[in-house]
PDB file of C-alpha atoms in Angstrom:
ATOM      1  CA  PRO A 523     -43.074 155.279 125.648  1.00  0.00           C
ATOM      2  CA  PHE A 524     -40.124 156.377 127.332  1.00  0.00           C
ATOM      3  CA  MET A 525     -41.692 155.664 130.597  1.00  0.00           C
ATOM      4  CA  LYS A 526     -41.358 152.483 132.139  1.00  0.00           C
ATOM      5  CA  LYS A 527     -44.135 151.801 135.364  1.00  0.00           C
ATOM      6  CA  GLY A 528     -42.726 152.736 138.468  1.00  0.00           C
ATOM      7  CA  ALA A 529     -40.642 156.046 136.762  1.00  0.00           C
ATOM      8  CA  TYR A 530     -40.270 159.689 137.488  1.00  0.00           C
ATOM      9  CA  ILE A 531     -40.779 163.009 136.046  1.00  0.00           C
ATOM     10  CA  ILE A 532     -38.407 165.722 137.587  1.00  0.00           C
ATOM     11  CA  ALA A 533     -38.695 168.739 136.502  1.00  0.00           C
ATOM     12  CA  SER A 534     -37.867 171.998 137.810  1.00  0.00           C
ATOM     13  CA  TYR A 535     -39.395 175.114 138.092  1.00  0.00           C
ATOM     14  CA  LYS A 536     -37.792 179.114 137.985  1.00  0.00           C
ATOM     15  CA  VAL A 537     -40.852 181.578 139.189  1.00  0.00           C
ATOM     16  CA  MET A 538     -40.343 184.792 136.929  1.00  0.00           C
ATOM     17  CA  ASN A 539     -42.799 187.106 138.109  1.00  0.00           C
ATOM     18  CA  VAL A 540     -45.150 187.672 141.333  1.00  0.00           C
ATOM     19  CA  PHE A 541     -48.619 189.128 140.858  1.00  0.00           C
ATOM     20  CA  ASP A 542     -50.426 190.438 142.467  1.00  0.00           C
ATOM     21  CA  THR A 543     -53.696 190.916 141.279  1.00  0.00           C
ATOM     22  CA  LYS A 544     -55.474 189.031 138.557  1.00  0.00           C
ATOM     23  CA  ALA A 545     -56.079 191.557 136.064  1.00  0.00           C
ATOM     24  CA  ALA A 546     -51.856 192.254 135.977  1.00  0.00           C
ATOM     25  CA  ALA A 547     -51.603 187.977 135.139  1.00  0.00           C
ATOM     26  CA  ASP A 548     -53.703 187.714 132.896  1.00  0.00           C
ATOM     27  CA  SER A 549     -52.067 190.722 130.863  1.00  0.00           C
ATOM     28  CA  ALA A 550     -49.203 189.309 131.051  1.00  0.00           C
ATOM     29  CA  THR A 551     -50.489 185.680 129.981  1.00  0.00           C
ATOM     30  CA  ASN A 552     -52.115 187.955 127.359  1.00  0.00           C
ATOM     31  CA  ALA A 553     -48.812 189.112 125.872  1.00  0.00           C
ATOM     32  CA  GLN A 554     -47.498 185.787 125.596  1.00  0.00           C
ATOM     33  CA  MET A 555     -49.975 184.413 123.810  1.00  0.00           C
ATOM     34  CA  LEU A 556     -49.259 187.788 121.128  1.00  0.00           C
ATOM     35  CA  ILE A 557     -45.724 186.453 121.359  1.00  0.00           C
ATOM     36  CA  ALA A 558     -46.566 183.286 120.971  1.00  0.00           C
ATOM     37  CA  ARG A 559     -48.921 183.325 117.549  1.00  0.00           C
ATOM     38  CA  ALA A 560     -45.943 185.967 116.173  1.00  0.00           C
ATOM     39  CA  ASN A 561     -43.669 183.155 116.803  1.00  0.00           C
ATOM     40  CA  ASP A 562     -45.702 180.458 115.397  1.00  0.00           C
ATOM     41  CA  SER A 563     -46.963 183.386 111.925  1.00  0.00           C
ATOM     42  CA  VAL A 564     -42.879 183.225 111.369  1.00  0.00           C
ATOM     43  CA  ARG A 565     -42.404 179.225 111.720  1.00  0.00           C
ATOM     44  CA  SER A 566     -45.220 178.400 109.296  1.00  0.00           C
ATOM     45  CA  ALA A 567     -44.462 181.335 106.972  1.00  0.00           C
ATOM     46  CA  LYS A 568     -40.926 179.450 106.844  1.00  0.00           C
ATOM     47  CA  GLN A 569     -42.608 176.053 107.036  1.00  0.00           C
ATOM     48  CA  LEU A 570     -44.489 177.012 104.368  1.00  0.00           C
ATOM     49  CA  VAL A 571     -41.570 178.151 101.353  1.00  0.00           C
ATOM     50  CA  LYS A 572     -40.420 174.993 102.328  1.00  0.00           C
ATOM     51  CA  ASP A 573     -43.982 172.744 101.282  1.00  0.00           C
ATOM     52  CA  ASP A 574     -44.166 175.606  98.621  1.00  0.00           C
ATOM     53  CA  LYS A 575     -40.721 173.585  96.541  1.00  0.00           C
ATOM     54  CA  ILE A 576     -41.931 170.053  97.908  1.00  0.00           C
ATOM     55  CA  ILE A 577     -44.981 170.106  96.150  1.00  0.00           C
ATOM     56  CA  THR A 578     -44.645 171.861  93.324  1.00  0.00           C
ATOM     57  CA  ASP A 579     -41.365 169.839  92.268  1.00  0.00           C
ATOM     58  CA  TYR A 580     -44.258 166.482  93.043  1.00  0.00           C
ATOM     59  CA  LEU A 581     -46.475 168.813  90.583  1.00  0.00           C
ATOM     60  CA  LYS A 582     -43.769 169.436  87.838  1.00  0.00           C
ATOM     61  CA  LYS A 583     -42.464 166.022  88.139  1.00  0.00           C
ATOM     62  CA  ASN A 584     -45.822 164.565  87.576  1.00  0.00           C
ATOM     63  CA  ASN A 585     -47.382 166.155  84.916  1.00  0.00           C
ATOM     64  CA  ILE A 586     -50.280 168.352  86.803  1.00  0.00           C
ATOM     65  CA  GLN A 587     -52.154 171.246  86.715  1.00  0.00           C
ATOM     66  CA  THR A 588     -53.383 172.866  89.591  1.00  0.00           C
ATOM     67  CA  VAL A 589     -55.001 176.135  90.446  1.00  0.00           C
ATOM     68  CA  LYS A 590     -52.116 177.218  93.585  1.00  0.00           C
ATOM     69  CA  THR A 591     -55.137 179.439  95.952  1.00  0.00           C
ATOM     70  CA  PRO A 592     -54.385 182.469  97.698  1.00  0.00           C
ATOM     71  CA  LEU A 593     -53.042 180.605 100.974  1.00  0.00           C
ATOM     72  CA  GLY A 594     -51.239 178.351  99.060  1.00  0.00           C
ATOM     73  CA  VAL A 595     -54.126 175.465  98.594  1.00  0.00           C
ATOM     74  CA  TYR A 596     -53.159 174.048  94.871  1.00  0.00           C
ATOM     75  CA  VAL A 597     -56.521 172.246  93.204  1.00  0.00           C
ATOM     76  CA  GLN A 598     -56.057 169.611  90.451  1.00  0.00           C
ATOM     77  CA  ILE A 599     -59.792 169.683  88.729  1.00  0.00           C
ATOM     78  CA  LEU A 600     -60.316 166.778  87.835  1.00  0.00           C
ATOM     79  CA  GLN A 601     -64.138 167.712  87.414  1.00  0.00           C
ATOM     80  CA  ALA A 602     -66.362 170.658  86.646  1.00  0.00           C
ATOM     81  CA  GLY A 603     -69.172 169.989  88.844  1.00  0.00           C
ATOM     82  CA  GLU A 604     -72.525 172.149  88.155  1.00  0.00           C
ATOM     83  CA  GLY A 605     -74.378 175.195  89.594  1.00  0.00           C
ATOM     84  CA  ASN A 606     -72.675 178.231  91.587  1.00  0.00           C
ATOM     85  CA  PRO A 607     -70.378 178.434  94.100  1.00  0.00           C
ATOM     86  CA  VAL A 608     -71.216 177.275  97.208  1.00  0.00           C
ATOM     87  CA  ASP A 609     -72.348 179.914  99.657  1.00  0.00           C
ATOM     88  CA  THR A 610     -72.097 179.767 103.180  1.00  0.00           C
ATOM     89  CA  SER A 611     -76.131 179.687 103.579  1.00  0.00           C
ATOM     90  CA  GLN A 612     -75.062 175.832 102.137  1.00  0.00           C
ATOM     91  CA  VAL A 613     -73.896 173.031 102.649  1.00  0.00           C
ATOM     92  CA  MET A 614     -71.566 170.362 100.629  1.00  0.00           C
ATOM     93  CA  LYS A 615     -71.646 166.784 101.239  1.00  0.00           C
ATOM     94  CA  VAL A 616     -67.830 165.655 100.838  1.00  0.00           C
ATOM     95  CA  PHE A 617     -66.493 161.914  99.586  1.00  0.00           C
ATOM     96  CA  TYR A 618     -63.107 161.803 100.492  1.00  0.00           C
ATOM     97  CA  THR A 619     -59.307 160.277 100.608  1.00  0.00           C
ATOM     98  CA  GLY A 620     -56.182 161.641 102.831  1.00  0.00           C
ATOM     99  CA  LYS A 621     -53.540 160.208 101.606  1.00  0.00           C
ATOM    100  CA  THR A 622     -49.633 161.968 103.031  1.00  0.00           C
ATOM    101  CA  LEU A 623     -47.692 163.156  99.794  1.00  0.00           C
ATOM    102  CA  GLU A 624     -44.129 161.635 101.383  1.00  0.00           C
ATOM    103  CA  ASP A 625     -44.959 158.594 100.432  1.00  0.00           C
ATOM    104  CA  GLY A 626     -48.950 158.104  99.014  1.00  0.00           C
ATOM    105  CA  LYS A 627     -49.708 156.176 102.524  1.00  0.00           C
ATOM    106  CA  VAL A 628     -54.131 156.562 103.030  1.00  0.00           C
ATOM    107  CA  PHE A 629     -54.608 157.154 106.216  1.00  0.00           C
ATOM    108  CA  ASP A 630     -58.508 158.113 106.937  1.00  0.00           C
ATOM    109  CA  SER A 631     -61.263 157.828 103.401  1.00  0.00           C
ATOM    110  CA  ASN A 632     -64.429 157.660 103.737  1.00  0.00           C
ATOM    111  CA  MET A 633     -65.035 155.794  99.562  1.00  0.00           C
ATOM    112  CA  ASP A 634     -64.965 152.546 100.497  1.00  0.00           C
ATOM    113  CA  THR A 635     -68.219 151.440 101.265  1.00  0.00           C
ATOM    114  CA  LEU A 636     -67.362 147.457 101.295  1.00  0.00           C
ATOM    115  CA  LYS A 637     -64.916 148.135 103.471  1.00  0.00           C
ATOM    116  CA  ASN A 638     -67.074 150.613 106.193  1.00  0.00           C
ATOM    117  CA  PRO A 639     -70.342 150.468 104.825  1.00  0.00           C
ATOM    118  CA  GLY A 640     -71.462 152.927 107.307  1.00  0.00           C
ATOM    119  CA  ALA A 641     -69.403 155.150 105.417  1.00  0.00           C
ATOM    120  CA  ARG A 642     -70.830 158.670 104.203  1.00  0.00           C
ATOM    121  CA  ALA A 643     -70.777 162.076 102.680  1.00  0.00           C
ATOM    122  CA  PHE A 644     -69.578 164.129 104.630  1.00  0.00           C
ATOM    123  CA  ALA A 645     -70.803 167.807 105.570  1.00  0.00           C
ATOM    124  CA  VAL A 646     -68.532 170.397 105.384  1.00  0.00           C
ATOM    125  CA  TYR A 647     -71.108 173.995 106.344  1.00  0.00           C
ATOM    126  CA  MET A 648     -68.981 176.944 104.371  1.00  0.00           C
ATOM    127  CA  SER A 649     -69.668 178.870 107.162  1.00  0.00           C
ATOM    128  CA  ARG A 650     -68.158 176.730 109.613  1.00  0.00           C
ATOM    129  CA  THR A 651     -64.589 174.943 107.971  1.00  0.00           C
ATOM    130  CA  GLU A 652     -63.291 176.095 110.629  1.00  0.00           C
ATOM    131  CA  SER A 653     -64.150 172.321 111.603  1.00  0.00           C
ATOM    132  CA  VAL A 654     -62.241 170.787 108.745  1.00  0.00           C
ATOM    133  CA  ILE A 655     -58.480 171.997 108.656  1.00  0.00           C
ATOM    134  CA  LYS A 656     -57.520 175.103 106.630  1.00  0.00           C
ATOM    135  CA  GLY A 657     -57.093 173.510 103.871  1.00  0.00           C
ATOM    136  CA  TRP A 658     -59.960 172.122 102.855  1.00  0.00           C
ATOM    137  CA  GLY A 659     -61.654 175.279 103.552  1.00  0.00           C
ATOM    138  CA  GLU A 660     -59.427 177.226 101.034  1.00  0.00           C
ATOM    139  CA  GLY A 661     -60.586 173.624  97.897  1.00  0.00           C
ATOM    140  CA  LEU A 662     -63.651 173.808  98.398  1.00  0.00           C
ATOM    141  CA  LYS A 663     -64.115 177.273  97.780  1.00  0.00           C
ATOM    142  CA  LEU A 664     -63.409 176.205  93.644  1.00  0.00           C
ATOM    143  CA  LEU A 665     -66.125 172.919  93.669  1.00  0.00           C
ATOM    144  CA  LYS A 666     -69.687 172.971  93.029  1.00  0.00           C
ATOM    145  CA  LYS A 667     -71.826 170.109  92.801  1.00  0.00           C
ATOM    146  CA  GLY A 668     -70.776 167.406  91.170  1.00  0.00           C
ATOM    147  CA  SER A 669     -66.745 168.489  91.809  1.00  0.00           C
ATOM    148  CA  LYS A 670     -64.018 165.656  91.526  1.00  0.00           C
ATOM    149  CA  ALA A 671     -60.594 166.869  92.614  1.00  0.00           C
ATOM    150  CA  VAL A 672     -57.164 166.266  94.614  1.00  0.00           C
ATOM    151  CA  PHE A 673     -56.025 168.589  96.984  1.00  0.00           C
ATOM    152  CA  TYR A 674     -52.214 169.152  97.689  1.00  0.00           C
ATOM    153  CA  ILE A 675     -52.092 170.844 101.410  1.00  0.00           C
ATOM    154  CA  PRO A 676     -49.208 172.578 102.749  1.00  0.00           C
ATOM    155  CA  SER A 677     -48.057 171.183 105.786  1.00  0.00           C
ATOM    156  CA  SER A 678     -48.663 174.710 107.925  1.00  0.00           C
ATOM    157  CA  LEU A 679     -52.558 175.204 106.431  1.00  0.00           C
ATOM    158  CA  ALA A 680     -52.867 170.778 108.226  1.00  0.00           C
ATOM    159  CA  TYR A 681     -52.274 169.675 111.194  1.00  0.00           C
ATOM    160  CA  GLY A 682     -48.813 171.337 111.476  1.00  0.00           C
ATOM    161  CA  SER A 683     -45.199 170.946 112.969  1.00  0.00           C
ATOM    162  CA  GLN A 684     -47.728 168.960 115.700  1.00  0.00           C
ATOM    163  CA  GLY A 685     -48.611 166.757 112.662  1.00  0.00           C
ATOM    164  CA  ALA A 686     -51.604 164.266 113.823  1.00  0.00           C
ATOM    165  CA  GLY A 687     -50.551 160.482 116.082  1.00  0.00           C
ATOM    166  CA  ASP A 688     -48.688 157.929 114.062  1.00  0.00           C
ATOM    167  CA  ALA A 689     -49.911 157.954 110.086  1.00  0.00           C
ATOM    168  CA  ILE A 690     -49.288 162.079 109.916  1.00  0.00           C
ATOM    169  CA  LYS A 691     -45.857 162.670 111.625  1.00  0.00           C
ATOM    170  CA  PRO A 692     -44.987 167.157 111.853  1.00  0.00           C
ATOM    171  CA  ASN A 693     -45.283 169.151 108.936  1.00  0.00           C
ATOM    172  CA  SER A 694     -46.657 166.162 106.613  1.00  0.00           C
ATOM    173  CA  ASN A 695     -47.847 167.597 103.791  1.00  0.00           C
ATOM    174  CA  LEU A 696     -51.282 166.186 102.706  1.00  0.00           C
ATOM    175  CA  VAL A 697     -53.553 165.173  99.187  1.00  0.00           C
ATOM    176  CA  PHE A 698     -57.039 163.770  99.417  1.00  0.00           C
ATOM    177  CA  ASP A 699     -59.313 162.987  96.669  1.00  0.00           C
ATOM    178  CA  ILE A 700     -62.837 164.379  96.408  1.00  0.00           C
ATOM    179  CA  GLU A 701     -65.409 164.380  95.296  1.00  0.00           C
ATOM    180  CA  VAL A 702     -68.967 166.966  96.375  1.00  0.00           C
ATOM    181  CA  ALA A 703     -71.107 164.533  96.371  1.00  0.00           C
ATOM    182  CA  ASP A 704     -74.700 167.023  96.862  1.00  0.00           C
ATOM    183  CA  VAL A 705     -75.062 170.483  98.111  1.00  0.00           C
ATOM    184  CA  VAL A 706     -77.562 171.414 100.217  1.00  0.00           C
ATOM    185  CA  PRO A 707     -79.250 174.402 102.486  1.00  0.00           C
ATOM    186  CA  ALA A 708     -78.084 173.901 105.763  1.00  0.00           C
ATOM    187  CA  ALA A 709     -81.648 173.361 107.668  1.00  0.00           C
ATOM    188  CA  GLN A 710     -81.433 170.710 105.606  1.00  0.00           C
ATOM    189  CA  ALA A 711     -78.284 169.774 106.656  1.00  0.00           C
ATOM    190  CA  ARG A 712     -78.909 169.835 110.208  1.00  0.00           C
ATOM    191  CA  ALA A 713     -82.479 167.551 110.295  1.00  0.00           C
ATOM    192  CA  GLU A 714     -81.084 165.327 107.656  1.00  0.00           C
ATOM    193  CA  GLU A 715     -77.927 165.169 110.961  1.00  0.00           C
ATOM    194  CA  VAL A 716     -80.565 165.076 114.196  1.00  0.00           C
ATOM    195  CA  ALA A 717     -82.557 162.085 111.529  1.00  0.00           C
ATOM    196  CA  LEU A 718     -79.478 160.073 111.596  1.00  0.00           C
ATOM    197  CA  GLN A 719     -78.716 161.221 115.512  1.00  0.00           C
ATOM    198  CA  LYS A 720     -81.881 159.522 116.585  1.00  0.00           C
ATOM    199  CA  LYS A 721     -81.355 157.075 113.919  1.00  0.00           C
ATOM    200  CA  MET A 722     -78.651 156.010 115.668  1.00  0.00           C
ATOM    201  CA  GLU A 723     -78.920 156.217 119.354  1.00  0.00           C
ATOM    202  CA  ALA A 724     -82.591 153.684 118.461  1.00  0.00           C
ATOM    203  CA  ALA A 725     -80.286 151.574 116.436  1.00  0.00           C
ATOM    204  CA  ARG A 726     -77.518 151.540 120.426  1.00  0.00           C
ATOM    205  CA  LYS A 727     -81.229 151.268 122.852  1.00  0.00           C
ATOM    206  CA  ASN A 728     -81.963 148.125 120.221  1.00  0.00           C
ATOM    207  CA  TYR A 729     -78.225 146.281 120.930  1.00  0.00           C
ATOM    208  CA  MET A 730     -78.361 147.475 124.697  1.00  0.00           C
ATOM    209  CA  ASP A 731     -82.269 145.309 125.042  1.00  0.00           C
ATOM    210  CA  SER A 732     -81.558 142.607 122.933  1.00  0.00           C
ATOM    211  CA  VAL A 733     -77.688 142.143 125.542  1.00  0.00           C
ATOM    212  CA  GLU A 734     -79.758 143.018 128.376  1.00  0.00           C
ATOM    213  CA  ARG A 735     -82.300 140.252 128.067  1.00  0.00           C
ATOM    214  CA  ALA A 736     -79.132 137.358 126.596  1.00  0.00           C
ATOM    215  CA  GLU A 737     -78.354 138.282 130.616  1.00  0.00           C
ATOM    216  CA  LYS A 738     -81.172 137.446 131.486  1.00  0.00           C
ATOM    217  CA  LEU A 739     -81.857 134.307 129.677  1.00  0.00           C
ATOM    218  CA  ASN A 740     -78.428 133.368 130.461  1.00  0.00           C
ATOM    219  CA  LEU A 741     -79.079 133.103 133.954  1.00  0.00           C
ATOM    220  CA  LYS A 742     -82.023 131.780 134.136  1.00  0.00           C
ATOM    221  CA  ASP A 743     -80.891 129.488 132.135  1.00  0.00           C
ATOM    222  CA  SER A 744     -78.478 128.678 135.138  1.00  0.00           C
ATOM    223  CA  ALA A 745     -80.275 129.368 137.480  1.00  0.00           C
ATOM    224  CA  LEU A 746     -82.488 125.295 135.122  1.00  0.00           C
ATOM    225  CA  LYS A 747     -79.406 124.160 136.112  1.00  0.00           C
ATOM    226  CA  GLY A 748     -78.354 125.139 139.315  1.00  0.00           C
ATOM    227  CA  GLY A 749     -81.747 123.535 140.529  1.00  0.00           C
ATOM    228  CA  LYS A 750     -81.742 120.216 138.494  1.00  0.00           C
TER     229      LYS A 750
END
């Protein structure tokens, strides 16, 4: 936002070292990455202490009973669900609404099918929970088919110091209303994803074909009017 048309960015550089080989350069890069990760870990640990107090104070104030996961997610079980805990060969289909703990503002949801007719259960492969924020992966381990729960996720297990767009500020603690709609074998889930993708591609093709037909009719109509 601070950049205007015609403005310049002026940057200064200092050459710290010159490496004779790619191997030496890669080694130095890796060393810097390790240092950066260590610093990130320290910052995350400090932030987690702050987040934990904010969340526990909120839970105490509102008399909310939760279970704390090993990494620090607080899970309020509203409905236990049925069956065995989900393993890595299965996929959970989850309805969710995400809010910020600070002000309760909703930033994402797939529950409102009236406003979003295309909403569907979000599929999470338990062997690939890295595709969602770390706090989700932690909380989902406690759920089963039919479970309903609320996740209270510290910022370091969510979007951290970077935040996410305008809706989620840096170091924001998040709250997710969660409902496990179904649990299916991974192979079935993948087949459903492929089928859905084909259906969406067919719908896009039909739409583009209809646009093309409309454009041809408009051209034909314009040509006829021009002839008169």
